PDB file of C-alpha atoms in Angstrom:
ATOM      1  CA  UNK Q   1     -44.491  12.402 150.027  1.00 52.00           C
ATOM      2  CA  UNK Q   2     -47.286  10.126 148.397  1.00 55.00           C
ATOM      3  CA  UNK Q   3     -45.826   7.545 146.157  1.00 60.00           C
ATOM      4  CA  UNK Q   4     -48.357   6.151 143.399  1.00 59.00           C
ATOM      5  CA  UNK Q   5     -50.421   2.843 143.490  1.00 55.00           C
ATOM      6  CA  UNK Q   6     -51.281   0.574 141.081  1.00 63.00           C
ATOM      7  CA  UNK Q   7     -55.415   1.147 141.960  1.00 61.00           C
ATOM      8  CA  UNK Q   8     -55.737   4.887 141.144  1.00 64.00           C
ATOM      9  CA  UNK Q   9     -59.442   4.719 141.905  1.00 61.00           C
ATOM     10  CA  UNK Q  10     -58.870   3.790 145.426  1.00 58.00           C
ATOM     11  CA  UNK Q  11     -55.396   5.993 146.075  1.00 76.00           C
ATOM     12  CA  UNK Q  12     -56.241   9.016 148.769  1.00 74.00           C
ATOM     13  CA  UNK Q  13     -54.239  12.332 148.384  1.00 83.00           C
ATOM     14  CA  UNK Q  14     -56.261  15.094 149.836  1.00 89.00           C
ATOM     15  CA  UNK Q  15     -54.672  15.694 152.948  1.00 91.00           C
ATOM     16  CA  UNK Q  16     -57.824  16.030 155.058  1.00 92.00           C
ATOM     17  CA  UNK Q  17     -58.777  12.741 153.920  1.00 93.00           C
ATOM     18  CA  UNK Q  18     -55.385  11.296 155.532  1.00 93.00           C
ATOM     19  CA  UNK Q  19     -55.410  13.279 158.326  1.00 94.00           C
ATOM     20  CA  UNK Q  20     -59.223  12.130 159.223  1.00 94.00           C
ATOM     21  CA  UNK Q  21     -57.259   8.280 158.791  1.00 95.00           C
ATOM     22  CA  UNK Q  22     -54.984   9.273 161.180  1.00 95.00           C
ATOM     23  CA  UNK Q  23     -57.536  10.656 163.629  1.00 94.00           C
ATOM     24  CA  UNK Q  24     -59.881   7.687 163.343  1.00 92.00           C
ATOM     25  CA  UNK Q  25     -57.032   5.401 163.692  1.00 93.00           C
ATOM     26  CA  UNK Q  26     -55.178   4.076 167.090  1.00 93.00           C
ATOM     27  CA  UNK Q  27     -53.046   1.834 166.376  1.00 96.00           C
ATOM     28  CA  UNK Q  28     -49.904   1.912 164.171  1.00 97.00           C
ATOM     29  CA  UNK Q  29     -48.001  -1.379 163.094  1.00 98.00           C
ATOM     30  CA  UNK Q  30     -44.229  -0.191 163.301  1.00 98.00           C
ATOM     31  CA  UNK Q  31     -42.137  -2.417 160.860  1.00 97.00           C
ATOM     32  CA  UNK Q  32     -38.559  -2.724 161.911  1.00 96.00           C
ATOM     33  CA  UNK Q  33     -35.353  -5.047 161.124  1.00 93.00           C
ATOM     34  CA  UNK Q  34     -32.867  -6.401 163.496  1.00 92.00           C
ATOM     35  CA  UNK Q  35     -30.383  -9.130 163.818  1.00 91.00           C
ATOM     36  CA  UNK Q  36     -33.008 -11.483 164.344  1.00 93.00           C
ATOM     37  CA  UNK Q  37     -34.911 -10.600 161.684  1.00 94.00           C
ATOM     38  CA  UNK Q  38     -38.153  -8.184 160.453  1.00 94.00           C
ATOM     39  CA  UNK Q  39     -40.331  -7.331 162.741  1.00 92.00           C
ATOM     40  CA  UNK Q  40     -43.513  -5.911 163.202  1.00 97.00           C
ATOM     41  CA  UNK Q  41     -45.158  -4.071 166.250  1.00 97.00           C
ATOM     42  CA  UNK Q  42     -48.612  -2.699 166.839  1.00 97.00           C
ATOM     43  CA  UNK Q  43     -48.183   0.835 168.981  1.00 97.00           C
ATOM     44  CA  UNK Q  44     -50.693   3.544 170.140  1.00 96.00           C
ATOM     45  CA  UNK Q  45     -49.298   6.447 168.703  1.00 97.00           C
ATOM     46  CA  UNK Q  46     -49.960  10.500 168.128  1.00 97.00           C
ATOM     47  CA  UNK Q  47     -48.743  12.578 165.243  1.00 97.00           C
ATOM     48  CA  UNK Q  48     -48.174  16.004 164.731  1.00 95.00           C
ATOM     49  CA  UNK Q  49     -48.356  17.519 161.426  1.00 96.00           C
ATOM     50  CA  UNK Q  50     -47.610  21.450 160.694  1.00 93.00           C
ATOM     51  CA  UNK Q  51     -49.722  22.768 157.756  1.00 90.00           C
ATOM     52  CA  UNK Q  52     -45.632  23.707 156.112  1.00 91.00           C
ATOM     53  CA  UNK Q  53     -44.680  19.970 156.090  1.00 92.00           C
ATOM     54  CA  UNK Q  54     -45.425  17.577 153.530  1.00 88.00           C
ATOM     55  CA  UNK Q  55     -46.217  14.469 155.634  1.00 94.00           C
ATOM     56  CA  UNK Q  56     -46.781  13.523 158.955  1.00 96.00           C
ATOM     57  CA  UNK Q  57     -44.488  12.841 162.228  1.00 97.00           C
ATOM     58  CA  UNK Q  58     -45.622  10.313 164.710  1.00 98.00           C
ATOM     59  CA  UNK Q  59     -44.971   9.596 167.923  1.00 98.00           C
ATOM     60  CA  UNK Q  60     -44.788   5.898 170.046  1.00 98.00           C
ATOM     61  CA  UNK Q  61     -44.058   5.169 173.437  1.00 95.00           C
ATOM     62  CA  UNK Q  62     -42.476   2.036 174.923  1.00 95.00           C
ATOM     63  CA  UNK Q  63     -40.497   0.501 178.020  1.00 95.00           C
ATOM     64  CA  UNK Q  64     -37.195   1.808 177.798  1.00 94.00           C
ATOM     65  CA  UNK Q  65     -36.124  -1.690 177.216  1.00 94.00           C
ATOM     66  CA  UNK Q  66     -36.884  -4.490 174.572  1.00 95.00           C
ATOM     67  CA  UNK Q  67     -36.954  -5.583 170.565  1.00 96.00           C
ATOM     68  CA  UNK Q  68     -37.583  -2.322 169.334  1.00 96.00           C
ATOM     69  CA  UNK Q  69     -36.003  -0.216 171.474  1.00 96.00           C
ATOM     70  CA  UNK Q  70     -32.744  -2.295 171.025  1.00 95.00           C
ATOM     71  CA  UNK Q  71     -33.329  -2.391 166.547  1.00 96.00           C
ATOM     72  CA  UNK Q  72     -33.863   1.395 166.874  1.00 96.00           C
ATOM     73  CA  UNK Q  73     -30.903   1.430 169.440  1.00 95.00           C
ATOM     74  CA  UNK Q  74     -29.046  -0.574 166.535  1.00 93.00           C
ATOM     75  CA  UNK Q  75     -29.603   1.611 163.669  1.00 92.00           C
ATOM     76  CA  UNK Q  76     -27.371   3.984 162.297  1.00 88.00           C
ATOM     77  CA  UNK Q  77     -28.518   7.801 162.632  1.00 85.00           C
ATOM     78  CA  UNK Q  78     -31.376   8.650 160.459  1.00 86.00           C
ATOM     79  CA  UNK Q  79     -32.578   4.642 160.097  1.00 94.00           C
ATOM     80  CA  UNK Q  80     -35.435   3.165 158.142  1.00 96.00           C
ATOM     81  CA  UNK Q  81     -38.496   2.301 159.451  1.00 97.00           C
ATOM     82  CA  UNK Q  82     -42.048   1.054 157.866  1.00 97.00           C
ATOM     83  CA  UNK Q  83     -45.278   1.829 158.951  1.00 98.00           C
ATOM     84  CA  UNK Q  84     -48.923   1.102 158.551  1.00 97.00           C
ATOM     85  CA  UNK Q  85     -52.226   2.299 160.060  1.00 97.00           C
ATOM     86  CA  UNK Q  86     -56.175   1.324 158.698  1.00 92.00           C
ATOM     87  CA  UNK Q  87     -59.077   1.863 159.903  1.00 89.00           C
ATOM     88  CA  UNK Q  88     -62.964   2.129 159.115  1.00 78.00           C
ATOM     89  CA  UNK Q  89     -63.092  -1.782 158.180  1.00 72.00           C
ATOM     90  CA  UNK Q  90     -66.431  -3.349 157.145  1.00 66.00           C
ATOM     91  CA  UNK Q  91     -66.873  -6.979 155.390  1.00 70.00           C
ATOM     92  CA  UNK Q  92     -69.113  -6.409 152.389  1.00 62.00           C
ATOM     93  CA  UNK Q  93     -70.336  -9.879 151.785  1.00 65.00           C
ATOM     94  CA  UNK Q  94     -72.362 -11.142 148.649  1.00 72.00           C
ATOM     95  CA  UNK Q  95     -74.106 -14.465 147.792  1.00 77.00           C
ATOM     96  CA  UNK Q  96     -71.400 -15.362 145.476  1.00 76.00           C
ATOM     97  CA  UNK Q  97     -68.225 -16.201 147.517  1.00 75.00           C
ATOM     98  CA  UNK Q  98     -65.644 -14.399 144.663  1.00 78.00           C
ATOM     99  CA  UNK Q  99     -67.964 -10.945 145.065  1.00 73.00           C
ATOM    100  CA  UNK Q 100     -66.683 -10.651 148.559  1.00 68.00           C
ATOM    101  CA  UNK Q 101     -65.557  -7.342 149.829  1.00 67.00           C
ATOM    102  CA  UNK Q 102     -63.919  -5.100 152.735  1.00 62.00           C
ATOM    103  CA  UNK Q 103     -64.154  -1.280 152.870  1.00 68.00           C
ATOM    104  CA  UNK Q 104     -61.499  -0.007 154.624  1.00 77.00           C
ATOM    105  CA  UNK Q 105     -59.054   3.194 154.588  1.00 88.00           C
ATOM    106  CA  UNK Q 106     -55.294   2.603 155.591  1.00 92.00           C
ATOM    107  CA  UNK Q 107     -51.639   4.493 155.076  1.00 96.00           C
ATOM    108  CA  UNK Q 108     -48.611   3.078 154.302  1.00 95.00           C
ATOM    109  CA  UNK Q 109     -45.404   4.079 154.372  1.00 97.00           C
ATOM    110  CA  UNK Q 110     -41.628   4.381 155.483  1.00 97.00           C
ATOM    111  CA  UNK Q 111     -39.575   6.900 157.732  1.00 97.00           C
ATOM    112  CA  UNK Q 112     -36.646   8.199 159.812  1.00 97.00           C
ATOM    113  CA  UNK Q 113     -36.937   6.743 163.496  1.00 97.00           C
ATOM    114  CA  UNK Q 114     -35.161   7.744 166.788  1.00 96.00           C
ATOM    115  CA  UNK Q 115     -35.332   7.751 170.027  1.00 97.00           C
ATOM    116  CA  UNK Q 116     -36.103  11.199 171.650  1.00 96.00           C
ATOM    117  CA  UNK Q 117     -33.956  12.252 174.446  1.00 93.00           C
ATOM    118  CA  UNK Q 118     -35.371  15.865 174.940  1.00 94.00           C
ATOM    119  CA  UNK Q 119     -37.757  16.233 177.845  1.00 93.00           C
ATOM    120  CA  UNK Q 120     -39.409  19.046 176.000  1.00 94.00           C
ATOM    121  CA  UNK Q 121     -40.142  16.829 172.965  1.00 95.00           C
ATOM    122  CA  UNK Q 122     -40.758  13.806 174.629  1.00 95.00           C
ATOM    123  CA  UNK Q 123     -43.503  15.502 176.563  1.00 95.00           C
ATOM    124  CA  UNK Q 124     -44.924  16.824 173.499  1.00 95.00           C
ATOM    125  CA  UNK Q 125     -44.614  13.365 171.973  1.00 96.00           C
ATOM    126  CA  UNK Q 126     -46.493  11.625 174.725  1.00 96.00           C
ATOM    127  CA  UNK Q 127     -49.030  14.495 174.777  1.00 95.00           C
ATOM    128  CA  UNK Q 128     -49.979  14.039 170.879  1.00 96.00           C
ATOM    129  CA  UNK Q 129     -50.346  10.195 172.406  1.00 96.00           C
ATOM    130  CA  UNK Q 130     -52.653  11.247 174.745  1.00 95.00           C
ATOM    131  CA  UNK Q 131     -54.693  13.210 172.228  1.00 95.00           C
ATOM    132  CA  UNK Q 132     -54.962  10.142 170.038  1.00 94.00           C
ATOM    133  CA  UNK Q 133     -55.768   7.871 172.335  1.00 92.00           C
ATOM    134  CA  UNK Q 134     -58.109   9.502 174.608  1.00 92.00           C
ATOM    135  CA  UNK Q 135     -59.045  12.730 172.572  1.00 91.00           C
ATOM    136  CA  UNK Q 136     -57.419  14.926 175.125  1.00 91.00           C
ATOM    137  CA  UNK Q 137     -54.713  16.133 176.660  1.00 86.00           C
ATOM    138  CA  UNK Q 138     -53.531  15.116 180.565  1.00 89.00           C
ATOM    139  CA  UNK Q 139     -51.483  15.966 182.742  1.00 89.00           C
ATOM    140  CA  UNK Q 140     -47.964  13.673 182.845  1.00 92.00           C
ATOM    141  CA  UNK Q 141     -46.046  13.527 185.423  1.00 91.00           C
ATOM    142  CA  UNK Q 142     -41.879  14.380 185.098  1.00 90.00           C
ATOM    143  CA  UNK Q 143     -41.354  10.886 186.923  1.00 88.00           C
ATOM    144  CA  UNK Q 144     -43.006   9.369 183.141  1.00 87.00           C
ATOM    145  CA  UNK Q 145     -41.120  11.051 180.945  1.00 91.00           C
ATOM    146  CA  UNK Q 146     -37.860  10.201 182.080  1.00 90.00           C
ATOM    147  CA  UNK Q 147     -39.469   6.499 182.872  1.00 92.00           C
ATOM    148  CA  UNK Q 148     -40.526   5.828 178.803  1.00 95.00           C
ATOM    149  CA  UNK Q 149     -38.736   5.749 175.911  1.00 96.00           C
ATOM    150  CA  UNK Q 150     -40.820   8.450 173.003  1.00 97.00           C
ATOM    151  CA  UNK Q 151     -40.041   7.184 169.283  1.00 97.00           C
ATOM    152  CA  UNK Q 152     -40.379   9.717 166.604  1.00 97.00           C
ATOM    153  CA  UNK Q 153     -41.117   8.393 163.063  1.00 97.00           C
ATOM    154  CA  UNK Q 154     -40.802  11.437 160.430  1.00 97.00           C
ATOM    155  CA  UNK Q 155     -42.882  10.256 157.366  1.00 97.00           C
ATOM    156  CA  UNK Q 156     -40.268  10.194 154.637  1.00 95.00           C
ATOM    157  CA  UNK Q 157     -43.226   8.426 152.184  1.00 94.00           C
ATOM    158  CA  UNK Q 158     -46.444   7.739 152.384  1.00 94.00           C
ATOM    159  CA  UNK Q 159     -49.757   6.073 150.769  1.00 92.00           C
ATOM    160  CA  UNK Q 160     -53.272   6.039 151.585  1.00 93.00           C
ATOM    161  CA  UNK Q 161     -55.827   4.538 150.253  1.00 89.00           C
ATOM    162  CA  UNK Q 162     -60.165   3.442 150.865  1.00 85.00           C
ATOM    163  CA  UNK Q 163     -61.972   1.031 149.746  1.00 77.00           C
ATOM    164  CA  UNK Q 164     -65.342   3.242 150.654  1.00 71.00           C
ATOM    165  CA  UNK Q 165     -68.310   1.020 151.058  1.00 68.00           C
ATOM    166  CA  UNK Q 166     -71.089   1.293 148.141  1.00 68.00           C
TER     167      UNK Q 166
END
Protein backbone atom coordinates (compact mmCIF):
# COMPACT_ATOMS: atom_id res chain seq x y z
CA UNK A 1 0.00 0.00 0.00
CA UNK A 2 2.64 2.75 1.07
CA UNK A 3 5.50 2.90 -1.30
CA UNK A 4 8.83 4.47 0.26
CA UNK A 5 10.17 8.11 -0.12
CA UNK A 6 13.32 9.40 -0.45
CA UNK A 7 12.74 11.82 3.01
CA UNK A 8 12.15 9.08 5.63
CA UNK A 9 11.90 11.73 8.33
CA UNK A 10 8.93 13.27 6.79
CA UNK A 11 7.15 9.82 5.29
CA UNK A 12 3.64 9.13 7.37
CA UNK A 13 2.57 5.42 7.85
CA UNK A 14 0.43 5.21 10.89
CA UNK A 15 -2.83 4.91 9.54
CA UNK A 16 -4.58 7.33 11.90
CA UNK A 17 -2.22 9.85 10.84
CA UNK A 18 -3.53 9.37 7.06
CA UNK A 19 -6.84 8.96 7.86
CA UNK A 20 -6.85 12.42 10.03
CA UNK A 21 -5.24 13.80 6.24
CA UNK A 22 -8.05 12.55 4.69
CA UNK A 23 -10.56 13.98 7.16
CA UNK A 24 -8.95 17.42 7.26
CA UNK A 25 -8.74 17.43 3.60
CA UNK A 26 -11.59 18.43 0.84
CA UNK A 27 -10.33 18.47 -2.08
CA UNK A 28 -8.65 15.72 -4.17
CA UNK A 29 -6.65 16.52 -7.48
CA UNK A 30 -7.68 13.44 -9.76
CA UNK A 31 -4.82 12.89 -12.37
CA UNK A 32 -6.06 11.29 -15.52
CA UNK A 33 -4.82 10.70 -19.32
CA UNK A 34 -6.78 10.98 -22.44
CA UNK A 35 -6.33 11.51 -26.08
CA UNK A 36 -5.68 14.97 -25.51
CA UNK A 37 -3.35 14.57 -23.09
CA UNK A 38 -2.75 14.40 -18.91
CA UNK A 39 -4.95 15.93 -17.03
CA UNK A 40 -5.56 17.03 -13.75
CA UNK A 41 -8.88 17.80 -11.80
CA UNK A 42 -9.56 19.14 -8.35
CA UNK A 43 -12.89 17.12 -6.89
CA UNK A 44 -14.69 17.14 -3.46
CA UNK A 45 -14.57 13.72 -2.59
CA UNK A 46 -15.46 11.05 0.45
CA UNK A 47 -13.68 7.82 1.17
CA UNK A 48 -14.52 4.86 2.86
CA UNK A 49 -12.01 2.73 4.41
CA UNK A 50 -12.85 -0.77 6.30
CA UNK A 51 -10.40 -1.45 9.19
CA UNK A 52 -9.65 -5.19 6.79
CA UNK A 53 -8.36 -3.13 3.80
CA UNK A 54 -5.04 -1.87 3.32
CA UNK A 55 -5.76 1.56 1.76
CA UNK A 56 -8.42 3.74 1.14
CA UNK A 57 -11.44 3.97 -1.56
CA UNK A 58 -12.68 7.33 -2.56
CA UNK A 59 -15.46 8.57 -3.98
CA UNK A 60 -16.08 11.83 -6.66
CA UNK A 61 -19.03 13.10 -8.18
CA UNK A 62 -19.42 14.88 -11.53
CA UNK A 63 -21.93 15.85 -14.47
CA UNK A 64 -22.55 12.82 -16.24
CA UNK A 65 -20.84 14.45 -19.10
CA UNK A 66 -17.29 15.97 -19.79
CA UNK A 67 -13.18 15.38 -19.79
CA UNK A 68 -13.17 13.02 -17.16
CA UNK A 69 -16.09 11.31 -17.45
CA UNK A 70 -15.26 10.64 -21.19
CA UNK A 71 -11.02 9.49 -20.12
CA UNK A 72 -12.65 7.24 -17.47
CA UNK A 73 -15.35 6.31 -20.16
CA UNK A 74 -12.13 5.58 -22.39
CA UNK A 75 -10.22 3.36 -20.21
CA UNK A 76 -10.06 -0.17 -20.33
CA UNK A 77 -11.65 -2.06 -17.18
CA UNK A 78 -9.65 -1.68 -14.11
CA UNK A 79 -7.72 1.77 -15.52
CA UNK A 80 -5.07 3.88 -13.87
CA UNK A 81 -5.64 6.82 -12.19
CA UNK A 82 -3.34 9.32 -9.91
CA UNK A 83 -4.29 11.12 -7.07
CA UNK A 84 -3.26 13.72 -4.59
CA UNK A 85 -4.75 15.42 -1.50
CA UNK A 86 -2.72 18.04 1.22
CA UNK A 87 -3.72 19.86 3.64
CA UNK A 88 -2.68 21.76 6.97
CA UNK A 89 -0.37 24.29 4.85
CA UNK A 90 1.51 27.08 6.69
CA UNK A 91 4.51 29.31 5.11
CA UNK A 92 7.32 29.21 7.66
CA UNK A 93 9.28 32.21 6.62
CA UNK A 94 12.85 33.24 7.92
CA UNK A 95 15.05 36.36 7.42
CA UNK A 96 17.23 34.54 5.10
CA UNK A 97 15.32 33.91 1.80
CA UNK A 98 17.02 30.05 1.29
CA UNK A 99 15.63 29.16 5.12
CA UNK A 100 12.16 29.39 3.77
CA UNK A 101 9.65 26.81 4.69
CA UNK A 102 5.97 25.23 4.32
CA UNK A 103 4.47 22.71 6.78
CA UNK A 104 2.10 20.81 5.20
CA UNK A 105 0.70 17.03 5.21
CA UNK A 106 -0.41 15.51 1.76
CA UNK A 107 -1.01 11.75 0.10
CA UNK A 108 -0.10 10.64 -3.01
CA UNK A 109 -0.87 7.99 -4.94
CA UNK A 110 -2.40 5.86 -7.88
CA UNK A 111 -5.62 3.61 -8.32
CA UNK A 112 -8.33 1.63 -10.14
CA UNK A 113 -11.17 4.14 -11.34
CA UNK A 114 -14.77 3.50 -12.62
CA UNK A 115 -17.75 4.74 -12.97
CA UNK A 116 -20.43 3.33 -10.53
CA UNK A 117 -23.63 2.26 -12.00
CA UNK A 118 -25.26 0.73 -8.79
CA UNK A 119 -27.83 2.95 -7.13
CA UNK A 120 -26.98 1.31 -3.87
CA UNK A 121 -23.28 2.26 -4.17
CA UNK A 122 -23.65 5.37 -5.76
CA UNK A 123 -25.77 6.52 -2.87
CA UNK A 124 -23.27 5.37 -0.50
CA UNK A 125 -20.62 7.10 -2.60
CA UNK A 126 -22.33 10.45 -2.58
CA UNK A 127 -23.16 9.98 1.13
CA UNK A 128 -19.29 9.52 2.18
CA UNK A 129 -19.26 13.01 -0.07
CA UNK A 130 -21.56 14.49 2.03
CA UNK A 131 -19.74 13.46 5.18
CA UNK A 132 -16.56 15.03 3.88
CA UNK A 133 -17.77 17.94 2.80
CA UNK A 134 -20.22 19.01 5.28
CA UNK A 135 -19.42 16.58 8.26
CA UNK A 136 -22.76 14.92 7.92
CA UNK A 137 -24.91 12.95 6.30
CA UNK A 138 -28.27 14.33 4.17
CA UNK A 139 -30.81 13.24 2.75
CA UNK A 140 -30.43 12.75 -1.40
CA UNK A 141 -32.96 12.59 -3.38
CA UNK A 142 -33.42 9.33 -6.09
CA UNK A 143 -33.88 12.13 -8.88
CA UNK A 144 -29.65 12.88 -7.93
CA UNK A 145 -28.44 9.77 -8.07
CA UNK A 146 -29.52 8.78 -11.31
CA UNK A 147 -28.72 12.67 -12.39
CA UNK A 148 -24.60 12.36 -11.36
CA UNK A 149 -22.09 10.30 -12.38
CA UNK A 150 -20.17 8.64 -8.68
CA UNK A 151 -16.35 7.75 -9.50
CA UNK A 152 -14.77 5.22 -7.31
CA UNK A 153 -10.93 5.37 -7.00
CA UNK A 154 -9.65 2.09 -5.03
CA UNK A 155 -6.17 3.12 -3.65
CA UNK A 156 -3.90 0.61 -5.33
CA UNK A 157 -0.67 2.81 -3.71
CA UNK A 158 -0.26 5.33 -1.62
CA UNK A 159 2.19 7.97 0.22
CA UNK A 160 1.82 10.42 2.83
CA UNK A 161 3.87 12.58 4.13
CA UNK A 162 4.17 16.22 6.79
CA UNK A 163 6.28 18.64 6.92
CA UNK A 164 4.98 19.45 10.76
CA UNK A 165 5.74 22.98 11.70
CA UNK A 166 8.62 23.46 14.48
Amino acid sequence: MTTPMRRKDRQVEDRTEIADILNRSLVCRLGLQDEEGMYIVPLNYGYRWKETEAAPTLYFHSAPDGRKIRAIRSMKPGGKAAFEIDSDHEALPHEIACRNSFSYRSIIGTGSIELIDDPTEKRAGLESILIQVNGKAAAIPEAAISGVAVIRLRVDTLSAKARRKP
